[in-house]
Amino acid sequence: METIEQLLESKNIRVTAMRLLIYKFLAENKAAVTLSNIENAFEKADRTTLYRTIKTFEENDIVHQIDDGTGITKYALCEQGCSCDIKTDLHLHFHCNNCNETVCLTKHKIPQIKVPDGFVSENVNLVVKGICDKCSGQ
Ligand SMILES: [Zn+2]
Ligand SMILES: [Zn+2]
Ligand SMILES: [Zn+2]
């Protein structure tokens, strides 16, 4: 198992205390987090630094954005080895209508979506809505 330091270094990201803390925060949260979740968790930190850290993570395939239809962008850690590739790495997301959490279903990859000639896919966002396992009690 790689350490977080090794993971950041392998992506050519300089290791800083703030980056390590934010990575750990994302790893501890099973559900996707919003920028304001991160701001609340690190109240003393500069908001611009927090935002830049998430952007750096996103640009280097450490986190991915999720648009779950709530109008607020959420972020979740990528799996190790993920390159956020539209053909191989995109997975389903599940939004629970009861607890309002959104989780990655990383084992459930998005099937290849065909688009007409002349159209170029850059991203696919597939969100299933319903009741999560915690809320359904199963
Ligand atoms: Zn990814
Ligand atoms: Zn739920
Ligand atoms: Zn995800």
Short mmCIF file of N, CA and C and ligand atoms in Angstrom, two decimals:
data_model
loop_
_atom_site.label_atom_id
_atom_site.label_comp_id
_atom_site.label_asym_id
_atom_site.label_seq_id
_atom_site.Cartn_x
_atom_site.Cartn_y
_atom_site.Cartn_z
N MET A 1 0.84 -1.20 0.00
CA MET A 1 0.00 0.00 0.00
C MET A 1 0.88 1.25 0.00
N GLU A 2 0.63 2.12 -0.95
CA GLU A 2 1.37 3.39 -1.00
C GLU A 2 0.97 4.31 0.15
N THR A 3 1.91 5.08 0.64
CA THR A 3 1.53 6.12 1.59
C THR A 3 0.97 7.30 0.78
N ILE A 4 0.31 8.21 1.50
CA ILE A 4 -0.24 9.38 0.81
C ILE A 4 0.91 10.21 0.21
N GLU A 5 2.02 10.29 0.97
CA GLU A 5 3.18 11.03 0.46
C GLU A 5 3.66 10.45 -0.87
N GLN A 6 3.77 9.11 -0.90
CA GLN A 6 4.24 8.45 -2.14
C GLN A 6 3.26 8.68 -3.28
N LEU A 7 1.98 8.62 -2.95
CA LEU A 7 0.97 8.82 -3.98
C LEU A 7 1.07 10.22 -4.58
N LEU A 8 1.21 11.23 -3.71
CA LEU A 8 1.32 12.61 -4.20
C LEU A 8 2.58 12.77 -5.04
N GLU A 9 3.68 12.21 -4.53
CA GLU A 9 4.95 12.33 -5.26
C GLU A 9 4.88 11.65 -6.61
N SER A 10 4.17 10.52 -6.67
CA SER A 10 4.07 9.81 -7.94
C SER A 10 3.30 10.63 -8.97
N LYS A 11 2.51 11.58 -8.50
CA LYS A 11 1.77 12.46 -9.41
C LYS A 11 2.47 13.81 -9.56
N ASN A 12 3.70 13.87 -9.07
CA ASN A 12 4.49 15.10 -9.12
C ASN A 12 3.84 16.26 -8.38
N ILE A 13 3.16 15.93 -7.30
CA ILE A 13 2.58 16.97 -6.46
C ILE A 13 3.44 17.11 -5.21
N ARG A 14 3.87 18.33 -4.94
CA ARG A 14 4.70 18.55 -3.76
C ARG A 14 3.84 18.28 -2.51
N VAL A 15 4.44 17.54 -1.58
CA VAL A 15 3.72 17.18 -0.36
C VAL A 15 3.74 18.37 0.60
N THR A 16 2.55 18.82 0.99
CA THR A 16 2.47 19.86 2.02
C THR A 16 1.52 19.36 3.11
N ALA A 17 1.63 19.96 4.28
CA ALA A 17 0.79 19.53 5.41
C ALA A 17 -0.69 19.65 5.04
N MET A 18 -1.02 20.76 4.38
CA MET A 18 -2.42 21.00 4.01
C MET A 18 -2.92 19.93 3.04
N ARG A 19 -2.10 19.60 2.07
CA ARG A 19 -2.52 18.59 1.09
C ARG A 19 -2.74 17.24 1.76
N LEU A 20 -1.85 16.90 2.69
CA LEU A 20 -2.01 15.63 3.40
C LEU A 20 -3.30 15.61 4.21
N LEU A 21 -3.58 16.74 4.88
CA LEU A 21 -4.80 16.81 5.70
C LEU A 21 -6.05 16.69 4.85
N ILE A 22 -6.05 17.37 3.72
CA ILE A 22 -7.25 17.33 2.88
C ILE A 22 -7.42 15.93 2.28
N TYR A 23 -6.31 15.32 1.90
CA TYR A 23 -6.40 13.95 1.37
C TYR A 23 -7.01 13.02 2.43
N LYS A 24 -6.51 13.15 3.66
CA LYS A 24 -7.01 12.29 4.75
C LYS A 24 -8.49 12.55 5.00
N PHE A 25 -8.87 13.83 4.94
CA PHE A 25 -10.29 14.16 5.14
C PHE A 25 -11.15 13.48 4.08
N LEU A 26 -10.70 13.53 2.83
CA LEU A 26 -11.46 12.89 1.75
C LEU A 26 -11.50 11.38 1.94
N ALA A 27 -10.39 10.82 2.39
CA ALA A 27 -10.32 9.36 2.57
C ALA A 27 -11.21 8.89 3.72
N GLU A 28 -11.37 9.74 4.74
CA GLU A 28 -12.19 9.37 5.89
C GLU A 28 -13.68 9.45 5.58
N ASN A 29 -14.04 10.27 4.61
CA ASN A 29 -15.44 10.43 4.24
C ASN A 29 -15.82 9.40 3.20
N LYS A 30 -16.78 8.55 3.55
CA LYS A 30 -17.19 7.56 2.57
C LYS A 30 -18.04 8.21 1.47
N ALA A 31 -18.72 9.28 1.83
CA ALA A 31 -19.56 9.98 0.85
C ALA A 31 -18.76 11.12 0.23
N ALA A 32 -19.19 11.56 -0.94
CA ALA A 32 -18.55 12.68 -1.61
C ALA A 32 -18.76 13.96 -0.80
N VAL A 33 -17.80 14.85 -0.84
CA VAL A 33 -17.88 16.08 -0.04
C VAL A 33 -17.98 17.31 -0.94
N THR A 34 -18.57 18.36 -0.38
CA THR A 34 -18.64 19.63 -1.10
C THR A 34 -17.48 20.50 -0.62
N LEU A 35 -17.25 21.56 -1.36
CA LEU A 35 -16.21 22.50 -0.97
C LEU A 35 -16.53 23.09 0.41
N SER A 36 -17.82 23.32 0.69
CA SER A 36 -18.13 23.89 2.01
C SER A 36 -17.94 22.88 3.13
N ASN A 37 -18.11 21.58 2.85
CA ASN A 37 -17.74 20.57 3.85
C ASN A 37 -16.27 20.71 4.21
N ILE A 38 -15.44 20.90 3.17
CA ILE A 38 -13.99 21.01 3.40
C ILE A 38 -13.69 22.30 4.16
N GLU A 39 -14.35 23.38 3.77
CA GLU A 39 -14.14 24.65 4.48
C GLU A 39 -14.53 24.54 5.94
N ASN A 40 -15.63 23.84 6.22
CA ASN A 40 -16.05 23.69 7.61
C ASN A 40 -15.07 22.84 8.41
N ALA A 41 -14.48 21.85 7.73
CA ALA A 41 -13.54 20.97 8.44
C ALA A 41 -12.21 21.68 8.71
N PHE A 42 -11.90 22.66 7.88
CA PHE A 42 -10.62 23.38 8.04
C PHE A 42 -10.91 24.88 8.14
N GLU A 43 -11.62 25.23 9.20
CA GLU A 43 -12.08 26.61 9.34
C GLU A 43 -10.96 27.63 9.36
N LYS A 44 -9.81 27.22 9.89
CA LYS A 44 -8.73 28.19 10.04
C LYS A 44 -7.94 28.37 8.74
N ALA A 45 -8.15 27.46 7.81
CA ALA A 45 -7.35 27.52 6.58
C ALA A 45 -7.91 28.57 5.63
N ASP A 46 -7.02 29.07 4.80
CA ASP A 46 -7.40 30.04 3.79
C ASP A 46 -8.25 29.34 2.72
N ARG A 47 -9.39 29.93 2.40
CA ARG A 47 -10.31 29.27 1.46
C ARG A 47 -9.69 29.08 0.08
N THR A 48 -8.90 30.04 -0.33
CA THR A 48 -8.26 29.92 -1.64
C THR A 48 -7.32 28.72 -1.67
N THR A 49 -6.61 28.51 -0.58
CA THR A 49 -5.70 27.37 -0.50
C THR A 49 -6.48 26.07 -0.60
N LEU A 50 -7.61 26.01 0.10
CA LEU A 50 -8.43 24.80 0.06
C LEU A 50 -8.91 24.54 -1.37
N TYR A 51 -9.39 25.59 -2.01
CA TYR A 51 -9.91 25.46 -3.36
C TYR A 51 -8.81 25.01 -4.33
N ARG A 52 -7.65 25.65 -4.19
CA ARG A 52 -6.52 25.28 -5.08
C ARG A 52 -6.07 23.84 -4.85
N THR A 53 -6.11 23.43 -3.61
CA THR A 53 -5.71 22.04 -3.31
C THR A 53 -6.64 21.06 -4.02
N ILE A 54 -7.94 21.32 -3.93
CA ILE A 54 -8.90 20.43 -4.61
C ILE A 54 -8.68 20.47 -6.12
N LYS A 55 -8.43 21.65 -6.66
CA LYS A 55 -8.18 21.76 -8.11
C LYS A 55 -6.93 20.99 -8.51
N THR A 56 -5.88 21.11 -7.71
CA THR A 56 -4.64 20.37 -7.98
C THR A 56 -4.91 18.88 -7.95
N PHE A 57 -5.67 18.43 -6.96
CA PHE A 57 -6.01 17.01 -6.86
C PHE A 57 -6.82 16.58 -8.09
N GLU A 58 -7.73 17.46 -8.49
CA GLU A 58 -8.59 17.10 -9.62
C GLU A 58 -7.79 17.01 -10.92
N GLU A 59 -6.91 17.97 -11.12
CA GLU A 59 -6.11 17.98 -12.35
C GLU A 59 -5.18 16.78 -12.43
N ASN A 60 -4.84 16.21 -11.29
CA ASN A 60 -3.90 15.08 -11.27
C ASN A 60 -4.59 13.75 -10.98
N ASP A 61 -5.87 13.69 -11.23
CA ASP A 61 -6.64 12.44 -11.08
C ASP A 61 -6.54 11.82 -9.69
N ILE A 62 -6.53 12.69 -8.70
CA ILE A 62 -6.58 12.20 -7.32
C ILE A 62 -8.01 12.27 -6.81
N VAL A 63 -8.73 13.31 -7.22
CA VAL A 63 -10.16 13.36 -6.94
C VAL A 63 -10.92 13.57 -8.25
N HIS A 64 -12.19 13.25 -8.21
CA HIS A 64 -13.05 13.57 -9.35
C HIS A 64 -14.28 14.32 -8.86
N GLN A 65 -14.81 15.12 -9.75
CA GLN A 65 -16.02 15.88 -9.47
C GLN A 65 -17.24 15.03 -9.70
N ILE A 66 -18.26 15.28 -8.93
CA ILE A 66 -19.53 14.59 -9.14
C ILE A 66 -20.63 15.64 -9.20
N ASP A 67 -21.40 15.59 -10.27
CA ASP A 67 -22.58 16.44 -10.38
C ASP A 67 -23.78 15.54 -10.11
N ASP A 68 -24.31 15.60 -8.90
CA ASP A 68 -25.38 14.66 -8.54
C ASP A 68 -26.76 15.27 -8.71
N GLY A 69 -26.81 16.42 -9.37
CA GLY A 69 -28.11 17.03 -9.64
C GLY A 69 -28.60 17.92 -8.52
N THR A 70 -27.86 18.01 -7.41
CA THR A 70 -28.27 18.88 -6.32
C THR A 70 -27.84 20.32 -6.58
N GLY A 71 -27.06 20.53 -7.62
CA GLY A 71 -26.61 21.87 -7.95
C GLY A 71 -25.31 22.25 -7.27
N ILE A 72 -24.83 21.38 -6.39
CA ILE A 72 -23.58 21.65 -5.70
C ILE A 72 -22.57 20.58 -6.12
N THR A 73 -21.43 21.03 -6.61
CA THR A 73 -20.40 20.09 -7.04
C THR A 73 -19.84 19.36 -5.83
N LYS A 74 -19.70 18.06 -5.97
CA LYS A 74 -19.10 17.27 -4.90
C LYS A 74 -17.81 16.62 -5.41
N TYR A 75 -16.97 16.25 -4.47
CA TYR A 75 -15.68 15.65 -4.82
C TYR A 75 -15.50 14.35 -4.06
N ALA A 76 -14.87 13.40 -4.72
CA ALA A 76 -14.54 12.14 -4.05
C ALA A 76 -13.17 11.68 -4.52
N LEU A 77 -12.49 10.94 -3.66
CA LEU A 77 -11.17 10.41 -4.03
C LEU A 77 -11.31 9.41 -5.17
N CYS A 78 -10.35 9.41 -6.04
CA CYS A 78 -10.27 8.39 -7.08
C CYS A 78 -9.68 7.12 -6.49
N GLU A 79 -9.92 6.02 -7.16
CA GLU A 79 -9.26 4.79 -6.77
C GLU A 79 -7.79 4.89 -7.18
N GLN A 80 -6.95 4.07 -6.54
CA GLN A 80 -5.55 4.07 -6.95
C GLN A 80 -5.45 3.61 -8.40
N GLY A 81 -4.61 4.27 -9.16
CA GLY A 81 -4.43 3.90 -10.55
C GLY A 81 -5.47 4.51 -11.48
N CYS A 82 -6.36 5.31 -10.95
CA CYS A 82 -7.41 5.93 -11.78
C CYS A 82 -6.78 7.05 -12.61
N SER A 83 -7.18 7.12 -13.87
CA SER A 83 -6.74 8.29 -14.64
C SER A 83 -7.96 9.04 -15.17
N CYS A 84 -9.10 8.83 -14.51
CA CYS A 84 -10.35 9.50 -14.86
C CYS A 84 -10.63 9.38 -16.36
N ASP A 85 -10.30 8.22 -16.90
CA ASP A 85 -10.48 8.01 -18.33
C ASP A 85 -11.93 7.65 -18.62
N ILE A 86 -12.46 8.30 -19.64
CA ILE A 86 -13.88 8.12 -19.95
C ILE A 86 -14.19 6.67 -20.33
N LYS A 87 -13.20 5.96 -20.88
CA LYS A 87 -13.46 4.58 -21.33
C LYS A 87 -13.30 3.56 -20.22
N THR A 88 -12.45 3.85 -19.23
CA THR A 88 -12.12 2.78 -18.29
C THR A 88 -12.42 3.10 -16.83
N ASP A 89 -12.44 4.37 -16.47
CA ASP A 89 -12.45 4.68 -15.04
C ASP A 89 -13.76 5.24 -14.50
N LEU A 90 -14.67 5.65 -15.39
CA LEU A 90 -15.87 6.30 -14.86
C LEU A 90 -16.83 5.26 -14.30
N HIS A 91 -17.38 5.58 -13.14
CA HIS A 91 -18.26 4.63 -12.45
C HIS A 91 -19.58 5.32 -12.10
N LEU A 92 -20.53 4.53 -11.66
CA LEU A 92 -21.82 5.08 -11.26
C LEU A 92 -21.66 5.83 -9.94
N HIS A 93 -22.52 6.82 -9.78
CA HIS A 93 -22.65 7.46 -8.47
C HIS A 93 -24.08 7.25 -7.99
N PHE A 94 -24.22 7.18 -6.68
CA PHE A 94 -25.55 6.96 -6.12
C PHE A 94 -25.87 8.10 -5.17
N HIS A 95 -27.00 8.74 -5.43
CA HIS A 95 -27.44 9.82 -4.55
C HIS A 95 -28.63 9.33 -3.75
N CYS A 96 -28.52 9.43 -2.42
CA CYS A 96 -29.61 8.97 -1.56
C CYS A 96 -30.57 10.12 -1.32
N ASN A 97 -31.83 9.88 -1.63
CA ASN A 97 -32.85 10.91 -1.44
C ASN A 97 -33.20 11.11 0.03
N ASN A 98 -32.79 10.17 0.86
CA ASN A 98 -33.12 10.27 2.28
C ASN A 98 -32.03 11.02 3.06
N CYS A 99 -30.77 10.56 2.97
CA CYS A 99 -29.71 11.21 3.75
C CYS A 99 -28.96 12.25 2.92
N ASN A 100 -29.28 12.32 1.64
CA ASN A 100 -28.72 13.35 0.77
C ASN A 100 -27.24 13.14 0.46
N GLU A 101 -26.71 11.95 0.83
CA GLU A 101 -25.30 11.69 0.53
C GLU A 101 -25.15 11.09 -0.86
N THR A 102 -23.98 11.35 -1.44
CA THR A 102 -23.67 10.78 -2.75
C THR A 102 -22.41 9.94 -2.60
N VAL A 103 -22.47 8.70 -3.07
CA VAL A 103 -21.30 7.82 -2.95
C VAL A 103 -20.87 7.31 -4.32
N CYS A 104 -19.60 6.93 -4.41
CA CYS A 104 -19.07 6.31 -5.61
C CYS A 104 -19.41 4.82 -5.60
N LEU A 105 -19.88 4.32 -6.70
CA LEU A 105 -20.03 2.87 -6.84
C LEU A 105 -18.93 2.42 -7.80
N THR A 106 -17.71 2.35 -7.25
CA THR A 106 -16.53 2.21 -8.13
C THR A 106 -16.50 0.88 -8.86
N LYS A 107 -17.16 -0.13 -8.32
CA LYS A 107 -17.15 -1.43 -9.00
C LYS A 107 -18.14 -1.46 -10.16
N HIS A 108 -19.00 -0.46 -10.22
CA HIS A 108 -20.00 -0.40 -11.28
C HIS A 108 -19.59 0.65 -12.31
N LYS A 109 -18.85 0.20 -13.32
CA LYS A 109 -18.36 1.13 -14.33
C LYS A 109 -19.50 1.57 -15.24
N ILE A 110 -19.37 2.77 -15.76
CA ILE A 110 -20.35 3.26 -16.72
C ILE A 110 -20.12 2.54 -18.05
N PRO A 111 -21.17 1.95 -18.61
CA PRO A 111 -20.97 1.30 -19.91
C PRO A 111 -20.64 2.32 -21.00
N GLN A 112 -20.01 1.84 -22.03
CA GLN A 112 -19.68 2.73 -23.16
C GLN A 112 -20.95 3.38 -23.70
N ILE A 113 -20.96 4.69 -23.74
CA ILE A 113 -22.12 5.41 -24.25
C ILE A 113 -21.80 5.86 -25.68
N LYS A 114 -22.61 5.43 -26.62
CA LYS A 114 -22.38 5.81 -28.02
C LYS A 114 -23.05 7.15 -28.31
N VAL A 115 -22.32 8.00 -28.99
CA VAL A 115 -22.90 9.28 -29.41
C VAL A 115 -22.82 9.35 -30.94
N PRO A 116 -23.67 10.16 -31.57
CA PRO A 116 -23.67 10.21 -33.04
C PRO A 116 -22.34 10.69 -33.60
N ASP A 117 -22.07 10.36 -34.86
CA ASP A 117 -20.87 10.85 -35.55
C ASP A 117 -20.79 12.36 -35.43
N GLY A 118 -19.59 12.86 -35.21
CA GLY A 118 -19.41 14.30 -35.12
C GLY A 118 -19.48 14.81 -33.70
N PHE A 119 -20.01 13.98 -32.79
CA PHE A 119 -20.05 14.37 -31.38
C PHE A 119 -18.85 13.73 -30.67
N VAL A 120 -18.25 14.46 -29.77
CA VAL A 120 -17.09 13.95 -29.04
C VAL A 120 -17.41 13.96 -27.55
N SER A 121 -17.40 12.79 -26.93
CA SER A 121 -17.67 12.71 -25.49
C SER A 121 -16.43 13.14 -24.72
N GLU A 122 -16.60 13.95 -23.71
CA GLU A 122 -15.48 14.30 -22.85
C GLU A 122 -15.72 13.85 -21.42
N ASN A 123 -16.95 13.71 -21.07
CA ASN A 123 -17.26 13.29 -19.72
C ASN A 123 -18.64 12.65 -19.71
N VAL A 124 -18.83 11.71 -18.83
CA VAL A 124 -20.15 11.11 -18.67
C VAL A 124 -20.45 11.10 -17.19
N ASN A 125 -21.63 11.50 -16.84
CA ASN A 125 -22.02 11.59 -15.46
C ASN A 125 -23.31 10.79 -15.28
N LEU A 126 -23.22 9.70 -14.56
CA LEU A 126 -24.39 8.85 -14.40
C LEU A 126 -24.70 8.70 -12.91
N VAL A 127 -25.79 9.28 -12.50
CA VAL A 127 -26.16 9.27 -11.09
C VAL A 127 -27.46 8.50 -10.91
N VAL A 128 -27.41 7.51 -10.07
CA VAL A 128 -28.61 6.75 -9.73
C VAL A 128 -29.16 7.35 -8.45
N LYS A 129 -30.45 7.60 -8.40
CA LYS A 129 -31.05 8.18 -7.19
C LYS A 129 -31.96 7.18 -6.52
N GLY A 130 -31.96 7.20 -5.23
CA GLY A 130 -32.83 6.27 -4.50
C GLY A 130 -32.51 6.30 -3.03
N ILE A 131 -32.54 5.13 -2.41
CA ILE A 131 -32.29 5.01 -0.97
C ILE A 131 -31.03 4.17 -0.79
N CYS A 132 -30.07 4.70 -0.06
CA CYS A 132 -28.79 4.00 0.09
C CYS A 132 -28.90 2.83 1.06
N ASP A 133 -27.85 2.04 1.12
CA ASP A 133 -27.89 0.84 1.97
C ASP A 133 -28.04 1.17 3.45
N LYS A 134 -27.42 2.30 3.87
CA LYS A 134 -27.55 2.69 5.28
C LYS A 134 -29.00 3.01 5.63
N CYS A 135 -29.64 3.77 4.71
CA CYS A 135 -31.01 4.21 4.98
C CYS A 135 -32.03 3.10 4.78
N SER A 136 -31.74 2.18 3.88
CA SER A 136 -32.71 1.09 3.64
C SER A 136 -32.58 0.02 4.72
N GLY A 137 -31.49 0.09 5.48
CA GLY A 137 -31.29 -0.86 6.57
C GLY A 137 -30.97 -2.26 6.11
N GLN A 138 -30.46 -2.41 4.92
CA GLN A 138 -30.15 -3.75 4.42
C GLN A 138 -28.66 -3.97 4.26
ZN ZN B 1 -10.31 9.43 -11.25
ZN ZN B 2 -29.04 7.37 2.71
ZN ZN B 3 -16.89 8.55 -7.97
#
